[in-house]
Structures are given as structure tokens and as C-alpha cells.
Amino acid sequence: MNSDRLVVFDTTLRDGEQSPGASMTKDEKVRIAKQLERLRVDVIEAGFAAASPGDFEAVRAVAESVKDSTVCSLARATTNDIDAAGKAIAPAARKRIHTFIATSPIHMEKKLRMNPDQVVEAAIAAVRHALTFTPDVEFSAEDAVRSDIDFLVRVFGEVIKAGATTINVPDTVGYSVPGQWGDRMRQLIERTPGADKVVWSTHCHNDLGMAVANSLSAVLNGARQVECTINGLGERAGNASLEEIVMAVKTRRDVFACDSNIDTSQIVPSSRLVSQITGYPVQPNKAVVGANAFAHESGIHQDGVLKHRETYEIMRAEDVGWSANRIVLGKLSGRNAFRQRLEELGIAPSSEQALNEAFSRFKELADRKSEIFDEDLQAIVAGDAAVSSERYKLVSMSQSSEMGEKPVSRVVFSIAGEEVRVESEGNGPVDATVKAIEKEAKSGAELLLFSVNAITTGTESQGEVTMRLQKAGRVVNGVGADPDIVVASALAYLNALNRLSTAPKANPQQP
Ligand code: KIV
Ligand code: ZN
């Protein structure tokens, strides 16, 4: 089935969520899914329904909200997993079950403790059972990169016979190199019986920094589905990044001879939203979505671009959505304009009260910042969703800092509804604020990461702070945004404490 259409399968909500601390709530997943739909991805892998009741609910909520993209749930090759996946995706207009089993000797022997015949049998049974829920069934051979090619041909031939419609070949451990990965894809398509009846897919991890190159090599050799994530988010070094694959294929149509259905103007808004929700900042020099991706620093380059843009630019910034960073509302905008812009962004506050709270936060922000951008609205709503029912809430704060003196921070916050007042010195205002909060919160968590990014341009911009905390082996990311970066830091720290105070999610990759 080699067409010129490249199917984009986004797994930000499933494989992306396996990044340390990137665990998302149901509402956050729905917000990202709605943005992925606007981006026009073909398939949204919404989660792993059998992993926990929370994961099940999140997949179901995405299935209820998304209309245009296919909604998919991952499932191991077991009856229980497939039942959970089938039930979770039931409300979706278009639905897929993605079932997988490991095929490499090391995984079969050490993890599954199954012999190759048992694996083939389980794979066939899984595909047959998945077909009772939907005709759209994807099968993956986990750790295909270290699997014997003859065995892969056998397994894939059998699952195609059983009715699988997409065959996914994962480089689970990010071990391959582009020439080898493309060659593997070509051989599998040439040798597997029934190969022409299915879509061949590639799923690459980035441990050696080659996930995108490997995916593109597979496309050159016949793959017509790529599995990827926004910003390359994902387990360990991440997955192949959606924006890089899509723009490579679009910019080098002469090489790839296929194209995706992606609305590329939604790439930057998608990147921003995922970064804001997961607390994973985008590195400035990241291709396509990094802040410097279209910035020309050297005089020679600037001169060239001013004279003729194509001298140094192979893509247009506005084509990937950089122009989306425009003023949308100001301090005179009313509640209706605010509500309408949220609707256009696909954000539906959960109640009238939630809308009112978000609106008053918007008014507060508009008093301090003359131009309000879409990114600011996203941050306001992310902040409001975060504070609604949480244990730790910021009430007010102030700091004094003077050159040569130790800064002092005073923070009023509530713990389960009870207000506490704390004060501390620190090395800097952020350090003093965190120390003050810890005096009462007493989490004892270790701070793994503190990062500050400007949400939009200019010194008026809101600062977005990520605080990554670790406690008892669990890692969470807290995010906060405010024009005052010390307030943003306090919000991020409290957000991380809130995440630590909720029950940990099951790791879906654990059998
Ligand atoms: O990396 C991997 O092998 C996976 C599979 C479940 C497709 O994520
Ligand atoms: Zn993966």
C-alpha cells in the first residue's frame, strides 16, 4: 500500500507521557488532543487504557472530544488490555487499537518468558480480539530493532493474515542508524506475505540522536506512517519529533515523494502547548520550534535575508506558525471576546465559575501587560486548571532584594485550605521563596531542574518557570507563569508539590 500520503501518528499523550515528570491529567490530555486535531494529525495515541483507571478515563475523554483524527489506545497482546482499549475508544468517531508484543530474543526470554511460537500465537489472538472492537488494528513488534528479521517476517505475515491493517516497526531502544533502519523496512516490505495490504509504520527513539533520521530513512524505503511526538518528547532521550519529520518531508518533497495532511501553521502553537503542560521547555536551537530556529545572528546572514529571504531560509517562519504570536486581546476586551478566543483555541472552561476565574486572571494580567497573546491565554487557563482543586495554593507574596544584601521572601499560601505565612532568606529571590515555602510544606523533595523561559517576546513577557522535583524515586514537573518570574517560580514550585501529593500513575510499559 505505497501511496504518496504519509500518515502522521502522534504519541505525545502515550509515549511522550513516559518522560520523567510529564504525566498529564485527563483535562490536560483533552486540551492537547484538541490541539493535535487542529494540527490535523491522522492518529492520536491517547494513552494506555489498561494501565490504570485514570489512563482509561483519559483515553475515553479524548475519544469523546476528538472528531476528525482517529483515536487510538495502546494495549499489550492480552485479552484484558484489549478489552480496556476497546471500551475506552468506543465513543470515538474513528478508532484504532494498537496492540504490541516484544519479538527480540532478549525481550522474549528475559521479560515475557515466552518462546517464539507462543509470541506468534499471542500476536494473532490479540489482533483477532482487537478486530472485534474496530476494523482499524495496528500491530507492533516491540524491540524490532534487535529482533531476528526472519522471525519478524513470520510474525508480521501471520498478523496481516489475521487482519491487522497497520504494521509498526519500532526501534524501541534507539539503537539503529539510518541506512540500516531503511534497509530493514525495505526487506520487511519485500519479504512479508501480504505486505501490500497494510500500511507500514516506523517508531523510533532518540537514544543516539537519530530518531528523525531513522524515521525518514524508513519513509524513503516504503513506510507510510511515522510515529512521533511534539517536541520529540518521550521516554529517555525521546521519540522522533513530529515537527522535524513533517517539515523535512514538506521541504524536501523532491526526496520523499509523499506528503502529510498536517496544517503546519499549527506546529508552533502545538509545541508551546505541550511544553507548557508538561513543563518540558524547548531548547532555543531546536529545529523548527526553537526560539532561534529562524533568528539570523550574523551580519552576513541578516543582510542576505533582508535582500532575499531564500538566501538563508529554507522554510518560512509563518508556515510553521510563528506568526501566531500576535496580539489577540487587551485590557479593554470583554468577557465575550475572552470566551470567544478561548473557544477558537479549543479551550472550554469546565464551568461558568472556571470561566469567571480565568477572566479575572486575564484582567489582572492585562493591567500589567499591554499586549495579550494566545500563549498568555493558554498559560492563564493552564494555571487555572492547576489551581482549581489543589492542596497547595499561592495567596500572596512579596520579596525585598538589594545589591549586596541577602534577599528575603515572604509568602502566604494555603495547605488544604489553611493559610500559612512564611519568611526566609536565600541566595536570590527564587531561592528565598522556595526555602520559605519549604518551611511549612516540608516536602524534602530534591530540585532537579529550574528553568525560566519567556512565553512571548519582549521584556513585558510572562516568564514561564519549570521546577522538576524528585521524591522517593518519583519525578514531577511543576509549571507556573507570571510577568514576575519570582511569582512564576512560587507557582511552579507549588504546582510541583501538588503533583507530588497526588497518587503516582502506573508506568504503562511495565507488564
Ligand atoms: O518503543 C516502543 O517499542 C513502543 C511500542 C509500544 C510501540 O512504544
Ligand atoms: Zn516507544
Short mmCIF file of C-alpha atoms and ligand atoms in Angstrom, two decimals:
data_model
loop_
_atom_site.label_atom_id
_atom_site.label_comp_id
_atom_site.label_asym_id
_atom_site.label_seq_id
_atom_site.Cartn_x
_atom_site.Cartn_y
_atom_site.Cartn_z
CA MET A 1 0.00 0.00 0.00
CA ASN A 2 2.57 2.57 -1.06
CA SER A 3 0.77 5.86 -1.61
CA ASP A 4 2.06 9.42 -1.60
CA ARG A 5 0.22 10.08 1.65
CA LEU A 6 2.23 9.96 4.87
CA VAL A 7 0.08 9.08 7.90
CA VAL A 8 1.14 11.04 11.00
CA PHE A 9 0.57 9.08 14.21
CA ASP A 10 1.15 11.24 17.26
CA THR A 11 2.04 9.52 20.52
CA THR A 12 2.71 12.60 22.71
CA LEU A 13 -0.08 11.53 25.06
CA ARG A 14 1.25 7.98 25.43
CA ASP A 15 4.98 7.58 24.72
CA GLY A 16 5.53 11.32 25.35
CA GLU A 17 3.90 10.97 28.73
CA GLN A 18 6.56 8.43 29.68
CA SER A 19 9.12 11.28 30.03
CA PRO A 20 10.05 11.86 33.68
CA GLY A 21 7.50 14.19 35.26
CA ALA A 22 5.45 14.64 32.08
CA SER A 23 2.43 12.83 33.43
CA MET A 24 -0.74 14.68 32.36
CA THR A 25 -4.20 14.95 33.85
CA LYS A 26 -7.31 13.97 31.87
CA ASP A 27 -8.16 17.62 31.15
CA GLU A 28 -4.62 18.38 30.03
CA LYS A 29 -4.73 15.41 27.69
CA VAL A 30 -8.00 16.58 26.18
CA ARG A 31 -6.57 20.06 25.61
CA ILE A 32 -3.54 18.64 23.83
CA ALA A 33 -5.70 16.22 21.84
CA LYS A 34 -7.90 19.10 20.62
CA GLN A 35 -4.75 20.94 19.51
CA LEU A 36 -3.47 17.80 17.75
CA GLU A 37 -6.79 17.67 15.94
CA ARG A 38 -6.32 21.28 14.82
CA LEU A 39 -2.82 20.27 13.68
CA ARG A 40 -4.65 17.60 11.64
CA VAL A 41 -2.68 14.59 12.82
CA ASP A 42 -4.19 11.41 11.42
CA VAL A 43 -3.98 9.29 14.56
CA ILE A 44 -3.79 10.39 18.20
CA GLU A 45 -2.49 7.70 20.55
CA ALA A 46 -4.35 8.91 23.64
CA GLY A 47 -2.85 6.54 26.19
CA PHE A 48 -2.68 3.03 27.50
CA ALA A 49 -6.21 2.34 28.72
CA ALA A 50 -5.34 -0.74 30.79
CA ALA A 51 -2.55 0.97 32.73
CA SER A 52 -4.84 2.47 35.39
CA PRO A 53 -8.42 3.73 35.81
CA GLY A 54 -7.05 7.27 35.30
CA ASP A 55 -5.48 6.30 31.98
CA PHE A 56 -8.72 4.60 30.92
CA GLU A 57 -10.72 7.76 31.73
CA ALA A 58 -8.25 9.95 29.87
CA VAL A 59 -8.40 7.82 26.70
CA ARG A 60 -12.18 7.81 26.91
CA ALA A 61 -12.34 11.59 27.38
CA VAL A 62 -10.14 12.10 24.31
CA ALA A 63 -12.33 9.65 22.36
CA GLU A 64 -15.39 11.70 23.33
CA SER A 65 -13.81 15.06 22.39
CA VAL A 66 -11.98 14.40 19.14
CA LYS A 67 -13.96 14.13 15.91
CA ASP A 68 -11.55 14.39 12.97
CA SER A 69 -8.49 12.38 13.99
CA THR A 70 -8.52 8.65 14.71
CA VAL A 71 -8.23 7.99 18.46
CA CYS A 72 -6.05 5.07 19.46
CA SER A 73 -5.25 3.20 22.66
CA LEU A 74 -2.19 1.06 23.20
CA ALA A 75 -2.74 -2.49 24.52
CA ARG A 76 -0.39 -5.37 25.26
CA ALA A 77 -1.30 -8.57 23.44
CA THR A 78 -3.65 -9.73 26.18
CA THR A 79 -7.43 -10.01 26.36
CA ASN A 80 -7.71 -7.68 29.36
CA ASP A 81 -5.62 -4.92 27.81
CA ILE A 82 -7.51 -5.12 24.53
CA ASP A 83 -10.89 -5.09 26.31
CA ALA A 84 -9.87 -1.93 28.19
CA ALA A 85 -8.62 -0.30 24.98
CA GLY A 86 -11.77 -1.26 23.07
CA LYS A 87 -14.06 0.15 25.76
CA ALA A 88 -12.04 3.35 26.18
CA ILE A 89 -12.05 4.25 22.48
CA ALA A 90 -15.69 3.22 21.94
CA PRO A 91 -17.08 6.80 21.80
CA ALA A 92 -14.61 7.91 19.09
CA ALA A 93 -15.82 8.65 15.57
CA ARG A 94 -12.72 6.86 14.22
CA LYS A 95 -10.96 4.38 16.44
CA ARG A 96 -7.86 2.23 16.46
CA ILE A 97 -6.40 -0.38 18.78
CA HIS A 98 -2.61 -0.59 18.82
CA THR A 99 -1.53 -3.94 20.21
CA PHE A 100 2.08 -4.98 20.71
CA ILE A 101 4.32 -7.78 21.87
CA ALA A 102 8.11 -8.00 22.04
CA THR A 103 9.88 -10.06 19.37
CA SER A 104 13.58 -9.78 20.21
CA PRO A 105 15.31 -12.79 21.82
CA ILE A 106 16.27 -10.76 24.90
CA HIS A 107 12.72 -9.48 25.49
CA MET A 108 11.03 -12.84 24.74
CA GLU A 109 13.35 -14.76 27.01
CA LYS A 110 14.03 -12.35 29.88
CA LYS A 111 10.88 -10.22 30.02
CA LEU A 112 8.00 -12.23 28.57
CA ARG A 113 9.42 -15.68 29.34
CA MET A 114 7.72 -16.94 26.19
CA ASN A 115 9.12 -18.90 23.29
CA PRO A 116 8.78 -17.60 19.69
CA ASP A 117 5.80 -19.88 18.90
CA GLN A 118 3.92 -18.57 21.94
CA VAL A 119 4.65 -14.99 20.87
CA VAL A 120 3.27 -15.62 17.38
CA GLU A 121 0.16 -17.23 18.86
CA ALA A 122 -0.39 -14.31 21.27
CA ALA A 123 0.09 -11.78 18.46
CA ILE A 124 -2.51 -13.49 16.24
CA ALA A 125 -5.00 -13.82 19.10
CA ALA A 126 -4.51 -10.17 20.04
CA VAL A 127 -5.18 -8.92 16.52
CA ARG A 128 -8.28 -11.12 16.18
CA HIS A 129 -9.64 -9.91 19.50
CA ALA A 130 -8.91 -6.25 18.70
CA LEU A 131 -10.84 -6.64 15.44
CA THR A 132 -13.99 -7.34 17.47
CA PHE A 133 -13.85 -3.67 18.60
CA THR A 134 -12.70 -1.90 15.43
CA PRO A 135 -11.53 -2.79 11.93
CA ASP A 136 -8.55 -0.46 12.39
CA VAL A 137 -5.92 -2.56 14.17
CA GLU A 138 -2.22 -1.78 14.42
CA PHE A 139 0.31 -4.38 15.45
CA SER A 140 3.81 -3.54 16.78
CA ALA A 141 6.76 -5.85 17.28
CA GLU A 142 8.41 -4.26 20.30
CA ASP A 143 12.21 -4.10 20.04
CA ALA A 144 12.01 -4.93 16.33
CA VAL A 145 15.45 -3.37 16.00
CA ARG A 146 17.04 -6.27 17.90
CA SER A 147 14.70 -8.94 16.53
CA ASP A 148 15.66 -11.58 14.02
CA ILE A 149 14.42 -10.46 10.60
CA ASP A 150 13.17 -13.93 9.63
CA PHE A 151 11.11 -14.04 12.81
CA LEU A 152 9.70 -10.55 12.11
CA VAL A 153 8.67 -11.68 8.62
CA ARG A 154 6.89 -14.65 10.20
CA VAL A 155 5.07 -12.64 12.91
CA PHE A 156 4.08 -9.83 10.55
CA GLY A 157 2.85 -12.29 7.89
CA GLU A 158 0.66 -14.01 10.49
CA VAL A 159 -0.86 -10.83 11.92
CA ILE A 160 -1.58 -9.49 8.44
CA LYS A 161 -3.38 -12.77 7.71
CA ALA A 162 -5.30 -12.29 10.98
CA GLY A 163 -6.47 -8.85 9.80
CA ALA A 164 -4.04 -6.19 11.12
CA THR A 165 -4.20 -3.06 8.98
CA THR A 166 -1.03 -1.24 10.10
CA ILE A 167 2.30 -2.88 10.87
CA ASN A 168 4.61 -0.87 13.08
CA VAL A 169 8.35 -1.49 13.28
CA PRO A 170 9.78 0.10 16.45
CA ASP A 171 13.34 0.94 17.32
CA THR A 172 12.38 0.73 20.98
CA VAL A 173 15.86 1.37 22.33
CA GLY A 174 17.09 3.92 19.77
CA TYR A 175 19.88 1.65 18.54
CA SER A 176 19.63 1.79 14.77
CA VAL A 177 21.35 4.00 12.23
CA PRO A 178 19.56 5.41 9.18
CA GLY A 179 20.97 3.15 6.42
CA GLN A 180 20.32 0.01 8.46
CA TRP A 181 16.82 1.10 9.52
CA GLY A 182 15.75 1.92 5.97
CA ASP A 183 17.18 -1.36 4.77
CA ARG A 184 15.22 -3.26 7.44
CA MET A 185 11.99 -1.56 6.38
CA ARG A 186 12.63 -2.34 2.70
CA GLN A 187 13.41 -6.00 3.40
CA LEU A 188 10.33 -6.42 5.59
CA ILE A 189 8.07 -4.96 2.91
CA GLU A 190 9.68 -7.11 0.22
CA ARG A 191 9.58 -10.35 2.19
CA THR A 192 6.42 -10.29 4.32
CA PRO A 193 3.44 -12.09 2.77
CA GLY A 194 0.52 -9.65 2.36
CA ALA A 195 2.78 -6.60 2.82
CA ASP A 196 0.91 -4.72 0.10
CA LYS A 197 -2.39 -4.90 2.07
CA VAL A 198 -1.18 -2.86 5.05
CA VAL A 199 0.36 0.48 5.94
CA TRP A 200 3.96 0.11 7.16
CA SER A 201 4.90 2.28 10.08
CA THR A 202 8.09 3.32 11.84
CA HIS A 203 8.51 4.25 15.52
CA CYS A 204 11.95 5.48 16.55
CA HIS A 205 13.52 6.51 19.83
CA ASN A 206 16.27 9.07 20.04
CA ASP A 207 18.94 7.49 22.26
CA LEU A 208 21.66 8.10 19.69
CA GLY A 209 20.08 11.29 18.37
CA MET A 210 18.92 9.59 15.16
CA ALA A 211 15.17 9.10 15.67
CA VAL A 212 14.17 11.57 12.95
CA ALA A 213 16.88 10.42 10.52
CA ASN A 214 15.91 6.78 11.07
CA SER A 215 12.20 7.54 10.59
CA LEU A 216 12.91 9.42 7.36
CA SER A 217 15.08 6.58 6.12
CA ALA A 218 12.17 4.21 6.73
CA VAL A 219 9.91 6.57 4.75
CA LEU A 220 12.37 6.52 1.85
CA ASN A 221 12.10 2.73 1.95
CA GLY A 222 8.33 2.43 1.93
CA ALA A 223 7.00 3.32 5.41
CA ARG A 224 3.85 5.41 5.07
CA GLN A 225 3.14 6.01 8.75
CA VAL A 226 5.50 7.78 11.16
CA GLU A 227 5.03 7.60 14.91
CA CYS A 228 6.28 10.72 16.59
CA THR A 229 5.71 13.27 19.34
CA ILE A 230 5.51 17.03 19.63
CA ASN A 231 8.94 18.48 20.53
CA GLY A 232 10.32 14.91 20.40
CA LEU A 233 9.01 14.35 23.92
CA GLY A 234 9.28 10.78 25.16
CA GLU A 235 10.89 8.08 27.28
CA ARG A 236 14.66 8.63 27.90
CA ALA A 237 16.05 10.75 25.02
CA GLY A 238 12.58 10.97 23.49
CA ASN A 239 10.79 9.94 20.31
CA ALA A 240 11.15 11.20 16.75
CA SER A 241 9.93 14.77 16.65
CA LEU A 242 6.76 15.38 14.65
CA GLU A 243 7.65 18.90 13.56
CA GLU A 244 11.04 17.88 12.16
CA ILE A 245 9.66 14.92 10.21
CA VAL A 246 6.72 16.86 8.80
CA MET A 247 8.84 19.83 7.73
CA ALA A 248 11.57 17.60 6.28
CA VAL A 249 9.04 15.77 4.14
CA LYS A 250 7.33 19.01 3.10
CA THR A 251 10.52 20.97 2.41
CA ARG A 252 12.20 18.07 0.58
CA ARG A 253 9.20 16.76 -1.38
CA ASP A 254 11.70 16.09 -4.17
CA VAL A 255 13.38 13.46 -1.98
CA PHE A 256 10.46 11.89 -0.12
CA ALA A 257 7.75 11.74 -2.79
CA CYS A 258 4.99 11.87 -0.18
CA ASP A 259 3.25 14.46 1.97
CA SER A 260 1.25 14.63 5.17
CA ASN A 261 -2.11 16.20 5.93
CA ILE A 262 -0.64 18.37 8.72
CA ASP A 263 -1.65 22.02 8.99
CA THR A 264 1.89 23.25 9.52
CA SER A 265 0.72 26.65 10.81
CA GLN A 266 -0.38 24.80 13.96
CA ILE A 267 3.09 23.40 14.68
CA VAL A 268 4.38 26.20 16.93
CA PRO A 269 1.11 26.53 18.91
CA SER A 270 1.19 22.73 19.46
CA SER A 271 4.80 22.86 20.57
CA ARG A 272 4.04 25.70 23.02
CA LEU A 273 1.02 23.95 24.48
CA VAL A 274 2.84 20.65 25.04
CA SER A 275 5.79 22.43 26.59
CA GLN A 276 3.53 24.47 28.86
CA ILE A 277 1.53 21.47 30.05
CA THR A 278 4.38 19.03 30.53
CA GLY A 279 6.94 21.51 31.86
CA TYR A 280 9.46 20.45 29.21
CA PRO A 281 11.00 23.65 27.81
CA VAL A 282 12.01 23.68 24.14
CA GLN A 283 15.73 24.27 23.62
CA PRO A 284 16.31 27.57 21.74
CA ASN A 285 18.26 25.92 18.92
CA LYS A 286 15.70 23.12 18.37
CA ALA A 287 14.85 22.76 14.67
CA VAL A 288 11.54 24.31 13.56
CA VAL A 289 10.12 25.17 17.03
CA GLY A 290 13.15 26.54 18.92
CA ALA A 291 13.14 30.28 19.63
CA ASN A 292 16.25 30.72 17.43
CA ALA A 293 15.11 28.45 14.60
CA PHE A 294 14.51 31.46 12.33
CA ALA A 295 16.79 34.03 14.00
CA HIS A 296 19.74 35.24 11.95
CA GLU A 297 22.55 36.49 14.13
CA SER A 298 25.47 37.04 11.79
CA GLY A 299 25.57 40.28 9.84
CA ILE A 300 26.19 38.48 6.55
CA HIS A 301 23.12 36.28 7.07
CA GLN A 302 20.93 39.21 8.15
CA ASP A 303 21.99 41.19 5.11
CA GLY A 304 21.28 38.24 2.83
CA VAL A 305 17.83 37.58 4.32
CA LEU A 306 16.86 41.24 4.04
CA LYS A 307 17.85 41.29 0.39
CA HIS A 308 16.28 37.97 -0.50
CA ARG A 309 14.85 35.69 2.15
CA GLU A 310 15.73 32.41 0.42
CA THR A 311 19.45 33.19 0.65
CA TYR A 312 19.48 31.70 4.13
CA GLU A 313 15.97 30.37 4.80
CA ILE A 314 14.64 27.05 3.54
CA MET A 315 11.28 27.35 5.34
CA ARG A 316 9.09 30.32 6.18
CA ALA A 317 8.60 31.03 9.90
CA GLU A 318 4.93 31.84 9.33
CA ASP A 319 4.36 28.46 7.63
CA VAL A 320 5.09 26.69 10.90
CA GLY A 321 3.03 29.09 12.99
CA TRP A 322 5.49 31.63 14.33
CA SER A 323 3.16 34.43 13.22
CA ALA A 324 0.54 33.01 15.58
CA ASN A 325 2.39 35.02 18.21
CA ARG A 326 0.18 38.09 17.75
CA ILE A 327 -1.82 40.37 19.96
CA VAL A 328 -5.28 38.91 20.43
CA LEU A 329 -6.76 40.75 23.39
CA GLY A 330 -6.06 43.79 25.52
CA LYS A 331 -7.22 45.32 28.77
CA LEU A 332 -10.43 46.68 27.24
CA SER A 333 -11.50 43.28 25.87
CA GLY A 334 -14.68 42.00 27.44
CA ARG A 335 -15.80 38.65 28.75
CA ASN A 336 -17.39 37.64 25.43
CA ALA A 337 -14.25 38.36 23.42
CA PHE A 338 -12.29 36.39 26.01
CA ARG A 339 -14.69 33.44 25.86
CA GLN A 340 -14.71 33.51 22.05
CA ARG A 341 -10.91 33.49 21.81
CA LEU A 342 -10.76 30.55 24.23
CA GLU A 343 -13.28 28.73 22.03
CA GLU A 344 -11.17 29.45 18.94
CA LEU A 345 -8.22 27.94 20.81
CA GLY A 346 -10.32 24.88 21.61
CA ILE A 347 -10.36 25.62 25.35
CA ALA A 348 -13.65 25.02 27.11
CA PRO A 349 -13.58 26.08 30.79
CA SER A 350 -15.23 23.36 32.88
CA SER A 351 -17.91 25.70 34.32
CA GLU A 352 -19.13 29.31 34.36
CA GLN A 353 -17.17 29.75 37.57
CA ALA A 354 -13.99 28.48 35.92
CA LEU A 355 -14.57 30.93 33.06
CA ASN A 356 -15.06 33.81 35.52
CA GLU A 357 -11.89 32.91 37.40
CA ALA A 358 -9.90 32.70 34.18
CA PHE A 359 -11.39 36.03 33.05
CA SER A 360 -10.39 37.82 36.26
CA ARG A 361 -6.87 36.43 35.95
CA PHE A 362 -6.80 37.69 32.36
CA LYS A 363 -7.92 41.18 33.52
CA GLU A 364 -5.25 41.17 36.21
CA LEU A 365 -2.63 40.24 33.62
CA ALA A 366 -3.90 42.82 31.10
CA ASP A 367 -3.43 45.53 33.74
CA ARG A 368 0.25 44.64 33.98
CA LYS A 369 0.94 43.72 30.35
CA SER A 370 -0.49 45.75 27.48
CA GLU A 371 -0.49 43.03 24.82
CA ILE A 372 -2.04 39.64 25.48
CA PHE A 373 -1.12 36.79 23.13
CA ASP A 374 -2.62 33.34 22.59
CA GLU A 375 0.29 31.90 24.56
CA ASP A 376 -0.69 34.09 27.54
CA LEU A 377 -4.25 32.78 27.39
CA GLN A 378 -3.01 29.19 27.29
CA ALA A 379 -0.89 29.90 30.37
CA ILE A 380 -3.80 31.53 32.20
CA VAL A 381 -6.03 28.55 31.60
CA ALA A 382 -3.27 26.07 32.44
CA GLY A 383 -2.77 27.99 35.72
CA ASP A 384 -6.47 28.00 36.50
CA ALA A 385 -6.87 24.30 35.73
CA ALA A 386 -3.93 23.66 38.03
CA VAL A 387 -5.25 25.62 40.99
CA SER A 388 -8.88 24.55 40.99
CA SER A 389 -8.82 21.66 43.45
CA GLU A 390 -5.33 21.52 44.77
CA ARG A 391 -3.68 21.13 48.14
CA TYR A 392 -1.18 24.00 47.89
CA LYS A 393 -2.31 27.43 46.65
CA LEU A 394 -0.45 30.70 46.50
CA VAL A 395 -2.29 33.55 48.22
CA SER A 396 0.21 36.43 48.09
CA MET A 397 3.90 37.09 48.27
CA SER A 398 6.50 39.81 48.45
CA GLN A 399 10.26 39.95 48.44
CA SER A 400 12.92 42.51 49.15
CA SER A 401 16.24 42.35 47.40
CA GLU A 402 19.04 44.82 47.24
CA MET A 403 22.51 44.55 45.75
CA GLY A 404 24.93 43.27 48.37
CA GLU A 405 22.13 42.19 50.75
CA LYS A 406 20.54 38.74 51.19
CA PRO A 407 17.07 38.76 49.62
CA VAL A 408 14.10 37.98 51.87
CA SER A 409 10.87 36.42 50.65
CA ARG A 410 7.51 36.43 52.45
CA VAL A 411 4.92 34.01 51.16
CA VAL A 412 1.31 33.41 52.15
CA PHE A 413 -0.05 30.15 50.81
CA SER A 414 -2.66 27.62 51.82
CA ILE A 415 -2.25 23.94 52.58
CA ALA A 416 -5.53 22.05 52.21
CA GLY A 417 -7.44 25.30 52.73
CA GLU A 418 -5.46 26.51 55.75
CA GLU A 419 -3.43 29.68 55.27
CA VAL A 420 0.19 29.82 56.41
CA ARG A 421 2.68 32.73 56.44
CA VAL A 422 6.35 32.04 55.98
CA GLU A 423 9.51 34.05 55.53
CA SER A 424 13.04 33.14 54.57
CA GLU A 425 16.33 34.50 53.31
CA GLY A 426 18.07 32.95 50.36
CA ASN A 427 20.86 33.30 47.83
CA GLY A 428 18.48 35.02 45.45
CA PRO A 429 14.75 35.85 45.50
CA VAL A 430 13.77 32.48 43.97
CA ASP A 431 15.90 30.56 46.46
CA ALA A 432 14.41 32.58 49.33
CA THR A 433 10.87 31.89 48.06
CA VAL A 434 11.42 28.14 47.74
CA LYS A 435 13.06 28.00 51.18
CA ALA A 436 10.13 29.93 52.67
CA ILE A 437 7.57 27.53 51.14
CA GLU A 438 9.55 24.51 52.30
CA LYS A 439 9.46 25.76 55.91
CA GLU A 440 5.79 24.77 56.06
CA ALA A 441 5.39 22.33 53.15
CA LYS A 442 8.32 20.22 54.44
CA SER A 443 8.29 18.08 51.30
CA GLY A 444 12.01 17.30 51.46
CA ALA A 445 11.89 16.91 47.65
CA GLU A 446 15.05 17.34 45.63
CA LEU A 447 15.04 20.05 42.95
CA LEU A 448 16.29 18.50 39.70
CA LEU A 449 15.60 21.36 37.31
CA PHE A 450 14.77 25.05 37.47
CA SER A 451 14.24 26.76 34.13
CA VAL A 452 12.79 30.11 33.09
CA ASN A 453 11.55 30.93 29.59
CA ALA A 454 9.82 33.96 28.15
CA ILE A 455 6.38 32.89 26.82
CA THR A 456 6.30 35.60 24.17
CA THR A 457 8.75 38.28 23.04
CA GLY A 458 9.79 41.48 24.82
CA THR A 459 10.60 42.24 28.44
CA GLU A 460 6.88 42.55 29.20
CA SER A 461 6.51 38.82 28.51
CA GLN A 462 5.29 36.40 31.13
CA GLY A 463 8.05 34.20 32.43
CA GLU A 464 7.27 30.51 32.37
CA VAL A 465 9.07 28.56 35.06
CA THR A 466 9.53 24.80 35.30
CA MET A 467 10.55 23.19 38.60
CA ARG A 468 11.30 19.46 38.42
CA LEU A 469 11.17 17.75 41.81
CA GLN A 470 12.10 14.26 42.85
CA LYS A 471 10.93 12.44 45.94
CA ALA A 472 11.10 8.73 46.76
CA GLY A 473 12.06 7.90 43.17
CA ARG A 474 9.13 9.83 41.70
CA VAL A 475 9.74 12.79 39.37
CA VAL A 476 7.22 15.56 38.67
CA ASN A 477 7.33 18.83 36.72
CA GLY A 478 5.63 21.93 38.09
CA VAL A 479 4.92 24.87 35.80
CA GLY A 480 3.97 28.47 36.63
CA ALA A 481 3.63 31.63 34.54
CA ASP A 482 3.56 35.28 35.55
CA PRO A 483 5.20 38.51 34.37
CA ASP A 484 7.06 38.43 37.71
CA ILE A 485 9.41 35.46 37.46
CA VAL A 486 9.67 35.08 41.25
CA VAL A 487 5.88 34.71 41.44
CA ALA A 488 6.06 32.30 38.48
CA SER A 489 8.69 30.32 40.42
CA ALA A 490 6.48 30.12 43.51
CA LEU A 491 3.55 28.96 41.33
CA ALA A 492 5.77 26.35 39.65
CA TYR A 493 7.07 25.06 42.98
CA LEU A 494 3.57 24.78 44.47
CA ASN A 495 2.33 23.12 41.26
CA ALA A 496 5.10 20.52 41.57
CA LEU A 497 4.20 19.94 45.26
CA ASN A 498 0.57 19.44 44.19
CA ARG A 499 1.63 16.88 41.64
CA LEU A 500 3.72 15.08 44.26
CA SER A 501 0.73 15.00 46.59
CA THR A 502 -1.44 13.08 44.06
CA ALA A 503 -1.25 9.31 43.65
CA PRO A 504 1.53 8.23 41.25
CA LYS A 505 0.44 6.91 37.85
CA ALA A 506 1.27 3.38 36.83
CA ASN A 507 4.08 3.09 34.30
CA PRO A 508 2.24 1.74 31.28
CA GLN A 509 5.31 -0.04 29.89
CA GLN A 510 5.52 -2.29 32.95
CA PRO A 511 3.93 -5.68 32.35
O1 KIV B 1 9.01 1.95 21.69
C1 KIV B 1 8.20 1.03 21.53
O2 KIV B 1 8.52 -0.10 21.17
C2 KIV B 1 6.80 1.32 21.81
C3 KIV B 1 5.84 0.29 21.35
C4 KIV B 1 4.80 0.03 22.38
C5 KIV B 1 5.28 0.67 20.03
O3 KIV B 1 6.48 2.39 22.28
ZN ZN B 2 8.12 3.89 22.02
#
